[in-house]
PDB file of N, CA and C in Angstrom:
ATOM      1  N   UNK A 604      -5.402 -27.266 -24.992  1.00 59.00           N
ATOM      2  CA  UNK A 604      -5.117 -26.436 -24.243  1.00 59.00           C
ATOM      3  C   UNK A 604      -3.421 -25.485 -24.457  1.00 59.00           C
ATOM      4  N   UNK A 605      -3.428 -24.899 -25.520  1.00 76.00           N
ATOM      5  CA  UNK A 605      -2.403 -24.323 -25.959  1.00 76.00           C
ATOM      6  C   UNK A 605      -2.418 -22.896 -25.630  1.00 76.00           C
ATOM      7  N   UNK A 606      -3.093 -22.527 -24.426  1.00 80.00           N
ATOM      8  CA  UNK A 606      -3.349 -21.208 -24.206  1.00 80.00           C
ATOM      9  C   UNK A 606      -1.563 -20.427 -23.603  1.00 80.00           C
ATOM     10  N   UNK A 607      -1.213 -19.607 -24.384  1.00 88.00           N
ATOM     11  CA  UNK A 607       0.004 -18.883 -23.458  1.00 88.00           C
ATOM     12  C   UNK A 607       0.217 -18.621 -22.074  1.00 88.00           C
ATOM     13  N   UNK A 608       1.315 -19.152 -21.362  1.00 92.00           N
ATOM     14  CA  UNK A 608       1.634 -19.064 -19.986  1.00 92.00           C
ATOM     15  C   UNK A 608       2.543 -17.767 -19.801  1.00 92.00           C
ATOM     16  N   UNK A 609       1.931 -17.181 -19.077  1.00 94.00           N
ATOM     17  CA  UNK A 609       2.622 -15.842 -18.318  1.00 94.00           C
ATOM     18  C   UNK A 609       3.870 -16.349 -17.264  1.00 94.00           C
ATOM     19  N   UNK A 610       5.111 -16.001 -17.412  1.00 96.00           N
ATOM     20  CA  UNK A 610       5.951 -16.389 -16.483  1.00 96.00           C
ATOM     21  C   UNK A 610       5.557 -15.552 -15.167  1.00 96.00           C
ATOM     22  N   UNK A 611       6.291 -16.407 -14.559  1.00 96.00           N
ATOM     23  CA  UNK A 611       6.137 -15.807 -12.965  1.00 96.00           C
ATOM     24  C   UNK A 611       6.464 -14.342 -12.749  1.00 96.00           C
ATOM     25  N   UNK A 612       7.454 -14.009 -13.230  1.00 97.00           N
ATOM     26  CA  UNK A 612       8.462 -12.602 -13.411  1.00 97.00           C
ATOM     27  C   UNK A 612       7.152 -11.635 -13.827  1.00 97.00           C
ATOM     28  N   UNK A 613       6.609 -12.110 -15.243  1.00 96.00           N
ATOM     29  CA  UNK A 613       5.723 -11.309 -15.641  1.00 96.00           C
ATOM     30  C   UNK A 613       3.910 -11.332 -14.837  1.00 96.00           C
ATOM     31  N   UNK A 614       3.791 -12.246 -14.117  1.00 96.00           N
ATOM     32  CA  UNK A 614       2.639 -12.182 -13.460  1.00 96.00           C
ATOM     33  C   UNK A 614       2.962 -11.217 -12.274  1.00 96.00           C
ATOM     34  N   UNK A 615       4.043 -11.454 -11.719  1.00 97.00           N
ATOM     35  CA  UNK A 615       4.351 -10.410 -10.518  1.00 97.00           C
ATOM     36  C   UNK A 615       4.364  -9.146 -10.772  1.00 97.00           C
ATOM     37  N   UNK A 616       5.254  -8.973 -12.367  1.00 97.00           N
ATOM     38  CA  UNK A 616       4.785  -7.487 -12.553  1.00 97.00           C
ATOM     39  C   UNK A 616       3.702  -7.124 -13.000  1.00 97.00           C
ATOM     40  N   UNK A 617       2.901  -7.685 -13.297  1.00 97.00           N
ATOM     41  CA  UNK A 617       1.813  -7.223 -13.680  1.00 97.00           C
ATOM     42  C   UNK A 617       0.865  -6.876 -12.349  1.00 97.00           C
ATOM     43  N   UNK A 618       1.058  -7.624 -11.357  1.00 98.00           N
ATOM     44  CA  UNK A 618       0.230  -7.405 -10.239  1.00 98.00           C
ATOM     45  C   UNK A 618       0.748  -6.146  -9.372  1.00 98.00           C
ATOM     46  N   UNK A 619       2.145  -5.995  -9.537  1.00 98.00           N
ATOM     47  CA  UNK A 619       2.889  -4.649  -8.561  1.00 98.00           C
ATOM     48  C   UNK A 619       2.487  -3.398  -9.636  1.00 98.00           C
ATOM     49  N   UNK A 620       2.060  -3.624 -10.970  1.00 98.00           N
ATOM     50  CA  UNK A 620       1.698  -2.527 -11.809  1.00 98.00           C
ATOM     51  C   UNK A 620       0.397  -2.287 -11.177  1.00 98.00           C
ATOM     52  N   UNK A 621      -0.665  -2.954 -11.117  1.00 98.00           N
ATOM     53  CA  UNK A 621      -2.003  -2.775 -10.848  1.00 98.00           C
ATOM     54  C   UNK A 621      -2.017  -1.922  -9.509  1.00 98.00           C
ATOM     55  N   UNK A 622      -1.320  -2.816  -8.656  1.00 97.00           N
ATOM     56  CA  UNK A 622      -1.128  -2.072  -6.987  1.00 97.00           C
ATOM     57  C   UNK A 622      -0.452  -0.953  -7.007  1.00 97.00           C
ATOM     58  N   UNK A 623       0.402  -0.571  -7.801  1.00 97.00           N
ATOM     59  CA  UNK A 623       0.758   0.803  -7.774  1.00 97.00           C
ATOM     60  C   UNK A 623      -0.060   1.955  -8.275  1.00 97.00           C
ATOM     61  N   UNK A 624      -0.996   1.448  -9.268  1.00 98.00           N
ATOM     62  CA  UNK A 624      -1.783   2.149  -9.811  1.00 98.00           C
ATOM     63  C   UNK A 624      -2.913   2.837  -8.806  1.00 98.00           C
ATOM     64  N   UNK A 625      -3.459   1.805  -8.053  1.00 96.00           N
ATOM     65  CA  UNK A 625      -4.529   1.628  -6.904  1.00 96.00           C
ATOM     66  C   UNK A 625      -4.067   2.584  -6.056  1.00 96.00           C
ATOM     67  N   UNK A 626      -2.608   2.351  -5.595  1.00 95.00           N
ATOM     68  CA  UNK A 626      -2.359   3.479  -4.404  1.00 95.00           C
ATOM     69  C   UNK A 626      -2.111   4.940  -4.887  1.00 95.00           C
ATOM     70  N   UNK A 627      -1.677   4.960  -6.237  1.00 97.00           N
ATOM     71  CA  UNK A 627      -1.519   6.324  -6.778  1.00 97.00           C
ATOM     72  C   UNK A 627      -2.842   7.304  -6.657  1.00 97.00           C
ATOM     73  N   UNK A 628      -3.936   6.178  -7.212  1.00 96.00           N
ATOM     74  CA  UNK A 628      -5.291   7.103  -7.227  1.00 96.00           C
ATOM     75  C   UNK A 628      -5.705   6.954  -5.570  1.00 96.00           C
ATOM     76  N   UNK A 629      -5.387   5.964  -4.845  1.00 94.00           N
ATOM     77  CA  UNK A 629      -5.934   6.278  -3.423  1.00 94.00           C
ATOM     78  C   UNK A 629      -5.105   7.569  -2.780  1.00 94.00           C
ATOM     79  N   UNK A 630      -3.742   7.571  -3.239  1.00 94.00           N
ATOM     80  CA  UNK A 630      -2.957   9.048  -2.556  1.00 94.00           C
ATOM     81  C   UNK A 630      -3.780  10.395  -3.135  1.00 94.00           C
ATOM     82  N   UNK A 631      -3.765  10.135  -4.405  1.00 97.00           N
ATOM     83  CA  UNK A 631      -4.163  11.431  -5.341  1.00 97.00           C
ATOM     84  C   UNK A 631      -5.463  11.829  -4.460  1.00 97.00           C
ATOM     85  N   UNK A 632      -6.430  10.751  -4.264  1.00 95.00           N
ATOM     86  CA  UNK A 632      -7.773  11.131  -3.437  1.00 95.00           C
ATOM     87  C   UNK A 632      -7.752  11.424  -2.002  1.00 95.00           C
ATOM     88  N   UNK A 633      -6.766  10.779  -1.662  1.00 94.00           N
ATOM     89  CA  UNK A 633      -6.340  11.523  -0.007  1.00 94.00           C
ATOM     90  C   UNK A 633      -5.966  12.698   0.182  1.00 94.00           C
ATOM     91  N   UNK A 634      -5.417  13.268  -0.797  1.00 95.00           N
ATOM     92  CA  UNK A 634      -4.568  14.435  -0.991  1.00 95.00           C
ATOM     93  C   UNK A 634      -5.664  15.842  -1.365  1.00 95.00           C
ATOM     94  N   UNK A 635      -6.701  15.021  -1.886  1.00 96.00           N
ATOM     95  CA  UNK A 635      -7.624  16.165  -2.631  1.00 96.00           C
ATOM     96  C   UNK A 635      -8.733  16.052  -1.476  1.00 96.00           C
ATOM     97  N   UNK A 636      -8.722  15.293  -0.357  1.00 94.00           N
ATOM     98  CA  UNK A 636      -9.786  15.264   0.720  1.00 94.00           C
ATOM     99  C   UNK A 636     -10.848  14.601   0.213  1.00 94.00           C
ATOM    100  N   UNK A 637     -11.095  13.619  -0.682  1.00 95.00           N
ATOM    101  CA  UNK A 637     -11.982  12.960  -1.277  1.00 95.00           C
ATOM    102  C   UNK A 637     -12.312  11.666  -0.705  1.00 95.00           C
ATOM    103  N   UNK A 638     -11.478  11.085   0.208  1.00 93.00           N
ATOM    104  CA  UNK A 638     -11.401   9.702   0.899  1.00 93.00           C
ATOM    105  C   UNK A 638     -12.109  10.023   2.089  1.00 93.00           C
ATOM    106  N   UNK A 639     -12.922   8.839   2.109  1.00 93.00           N
ATOM    107  CA  UNK A 639     -14.015   8.420   3.341  1.00 93.00           C
ATOM    108  C   UNK A 639     -13.105   8.605   4.506  1.00 93.00           C
ATOM    109  N   UNK A 640     -13.756   9.427   5.807  1.00 94.00           N
ATOM    110  CA  UNK A 640     -12.985   9.925   6.961  1.00 94.00           C
ATOM    111  C   UNK A 640     -12.928   8.293   7.682  1.00 94.00           C
ATOM    112  N   UNK A 641     -13.659   7.232   7.572  1.00 96.00           N
ATOM    113  CA  UNK A 641     -13.387   6.247   7.923  1.00 96.00           C
ATOM    114  C   UNK A 641     -11.977   5.398   7.331  1.00 96.00           C
ATOM    115  N   UNK A 642     -11.925   5.548   6.317  1.00 94.00           N
ATOM    116  CA  UNK A 642     -11.018   5.056   5.444  1.00 94.00           C
ATOM    117  C   UNK A 642      -9.552   5.659   5.662  1.00 94.00           C
ATOM    118  N   UNK A 643      -9.981   7.054   5.820  1.00 95.00           N
ATOM    119  CA  UNK A 643      -8.462   7.932   6.516  1.00 95.00           C
ATOM    120  C   UNK A 643      -7.804   7.562   7.841  1.00 95.00           C
ATOM    121  N   UNK A 644      -8.986   7.358   8.687  1.00 96.00           N
ATOM    122  CA  UNK A 644      -8.496   6.933   9.904  1.00 96.00           C
ATOM    123  C   UNK A 644      -7.886   5.439  10.077  1.00 96.00           C
ATOM    124  N   UNK A 645      -8.272   4.553   9.123  1.00 96.00           N
ATOM    125  CA  UNK A 645      -7.711   3.244   9.032  1.00 96.00           C
ATOM    126  C   UNK A 645      -6.287   3.483   8.253  1.00 96.00           C
ATOM    127  N   UNK A 646      -5.923   4.206   7.416  1.00 94.00           N
ATOM    128  CA  UNK A 646      -4.446   4.523   6.612  1.00 94.00           C
ATOM    129  C   UNK A 646      -3.648   5.074   7.690  1.00 94.00           C
ATOM    130  N   UNK A 647      -4.243   5.904   8.501  1.00 95.00           N
ATOM    131  CA  UNK A 647      -3.497   6.507   9.769  1.00 95.00           C
ATOM    132  C   UNK A 647      -2.934   5.527  10.702  1.00 95.00           C
ATOM    133  N   UNK A 648      -3.617   4.607  10.987  1.00 97.00           N
ATOM    134  CA  UNK A 648      -3.626   3.599  12.008  1.00 97.00           C
ATOM    135  C   UNK A 648      -2.283   2.758  11.295  1.00 97.00           C
ATOM    136  N   UNK A 649      -2.692   2.264   9.987  1.00 95.00           N
ATOM    137  CA  UNK A 649      -1.562   1.507   9.364  1.00 95.00           C
ATOM    138  C   UNK A 649      -0.287   1.925   9.355  1.00 95.00           C
ATOM    139  N   UNK A 650      -0.360   3.245   9.151  1.00 94.00           N
ATOM    140  CA  UNK A 650       0.938   4.426   8.705  1.00 94.00           C
ATOM    141  C   UNK A 650       1.810   4.297  10.385  1.00 94.00           C
ATOM    142  N   UNK A 651       1.147   4.621  11.579  1.00 96.00           N
ATOM    143  CA  UNK A 651       1.606   4.480  12.602  1.00 96.00           C
ATOM    144  C   UNK A 651       2.082   3.357  12.964  1.00 96.00           C
ATOM    145  N   UNK A 652       1.413   2.442  12.543  1.00 95.00           N
ATOM    146  CA  UNK A 652       2.117   0.663  12.955  1.00 95.00           C
ATOM    147  C   UNK A 652       3.096   0.972  12.336  1.00 95.00           C
ATOM    148  N   UNK A 653       3.250   1.133  10.740  1.00 93.00           N
ATOM    149  CA  UNK A 653       4.606   0.551  10.135  1.00 93.00           C
ATOM    150  C   UNK A 653       5.956   1.690  10.734  1.00 93.00           C
ATOM    151  N   UNK A 654       5.305   2.992  11.313  1.00 93.00           N
ATOM    152  CA  UNK A 654       6.254   3.615  11.741  1.00 93.00           C
ATOM    153  C   UNK A 654       6.834   2.987  12.980  1.00 93.00           C
ATOM    154  N   UNK A 655       6.378   2.565  13.788  1.00 93.00           N
ATOM    155  CA  UNK A 655       6.802   1.860  14.856  1.00 93.00           C
ATOM    156  C   UNK A 655       7.506   0.398  14.613  1.00 93.00           C
ATOM    157  N   UNK A 656       7.096  -0.148  13.584  1.00 92.00           N
ATOM    158  CA  UNK A 656       8.113  -1.210  13.413  1.00 92.00           C
ATOM    159  C   UNK A 656       9.113  -0.854  12.548  1.00 92.00           C
ATOM    160  N   UNK A 657       9.195   0.290  11.921  1.00 90.00           N
ATOM    161  CA  UNK A 657      10.645   0.733  11.231  1.00 90.00           C
ATOM    162  C   UNK A 657      11.412   1.118  12.360  1.00 90.00           C
ATOM    163  N   UNK A 658      10.835   1.844  13.285  1.00 86.00           N
ATOM    164  CA  UNK A 658      11.565   2.279  14.325  1.00 86.00           C
ATOM    165  C   UNK A 658      12.280   1.251  15.092  1.00 86.00           C
ATOM    166  N   UNK A 659      12.006   0.360  14.886  1.00 78.00           N
ATOM    167  CA  UNK A 659      12.349  -1.293  15.859  1.00 78.00           C
ATOM    168  C   UNK A 659      12.081  -1.386  17.294  1.00 78.00           C
ATOM    169  N   UNK A 660      12.522  -2.475  18.103  1.00 71.00           N
ATOM    170  CA  UNK A 660      12.080  -2.459  19.440  1.00 71.00           C
ATOM    171  C   UNK A 660      13.090  -1.294  20.141  1.00 71.00           C
ATOM    172  N   UNK A 661      12.248  -0.758  21.176  1.00 67.00           N
ATOM    173  CA  UNK A 661      12.763   0.164  21.850  1.00 67.00           C
ATOM    174  C   UNK A 661      13.535  -0.575  23.187  1.00 67.00           C
ATOM    175  N   UNK A 662      14.510  -0.175  23.485  1.00 62.00           N
ATOM    176  CA  UNK A 662      15.081  -0.593  24.911  1.00 62.00           C
ATOM    177  C   UNK A 662      14.715   0.604  25.754  1.00 62.00           C
ATOM    178  N   UNK A 663      14.490  -0.546  27.261  1.00 59.00           N
ATOM    179  CA  UNK A 663      14.555   0.558  27.992  1.00 59.00           C
ATOM    180  C   UNK A 663      15.820   1.163  28.598  1.00 59.00           C
ATOM    181  N   UNK A 664      15.713   2.208  29.108  1.00 57.00           N
ATOM    182  CA  UNK A 664      16.901   2.700  29.691  1.00 57.00           C
ATOM    183  C   UNK A 664      17.414   2.286  30.960  1.00 57.00           C
ATOM    184  N   UNK A 665      18.700   1.771  30.895  1.00 56.00           N
ATOM    185  CA  UNK A 665      19.399   1.150  32.344  1.00 56.00           C
ATOM    186  C   UNK A 665      19.828   2.111  33.007  1.00 56.00           C
TER     187      UNK A 665
END
């Protein structure tokens, strides 16, 4: 068992790189209109939820 060990930081960097590449391909296909309509609807729902979370809780007017 003398296999090289990848550090935690390197493992996270590798995973982030792969995820970023996948997102880039998805965004490129989406911009070109090659994304499945069902997937487009899911992405729009997720983006709407993320915008709502970023806006924070809304307070009622007094």
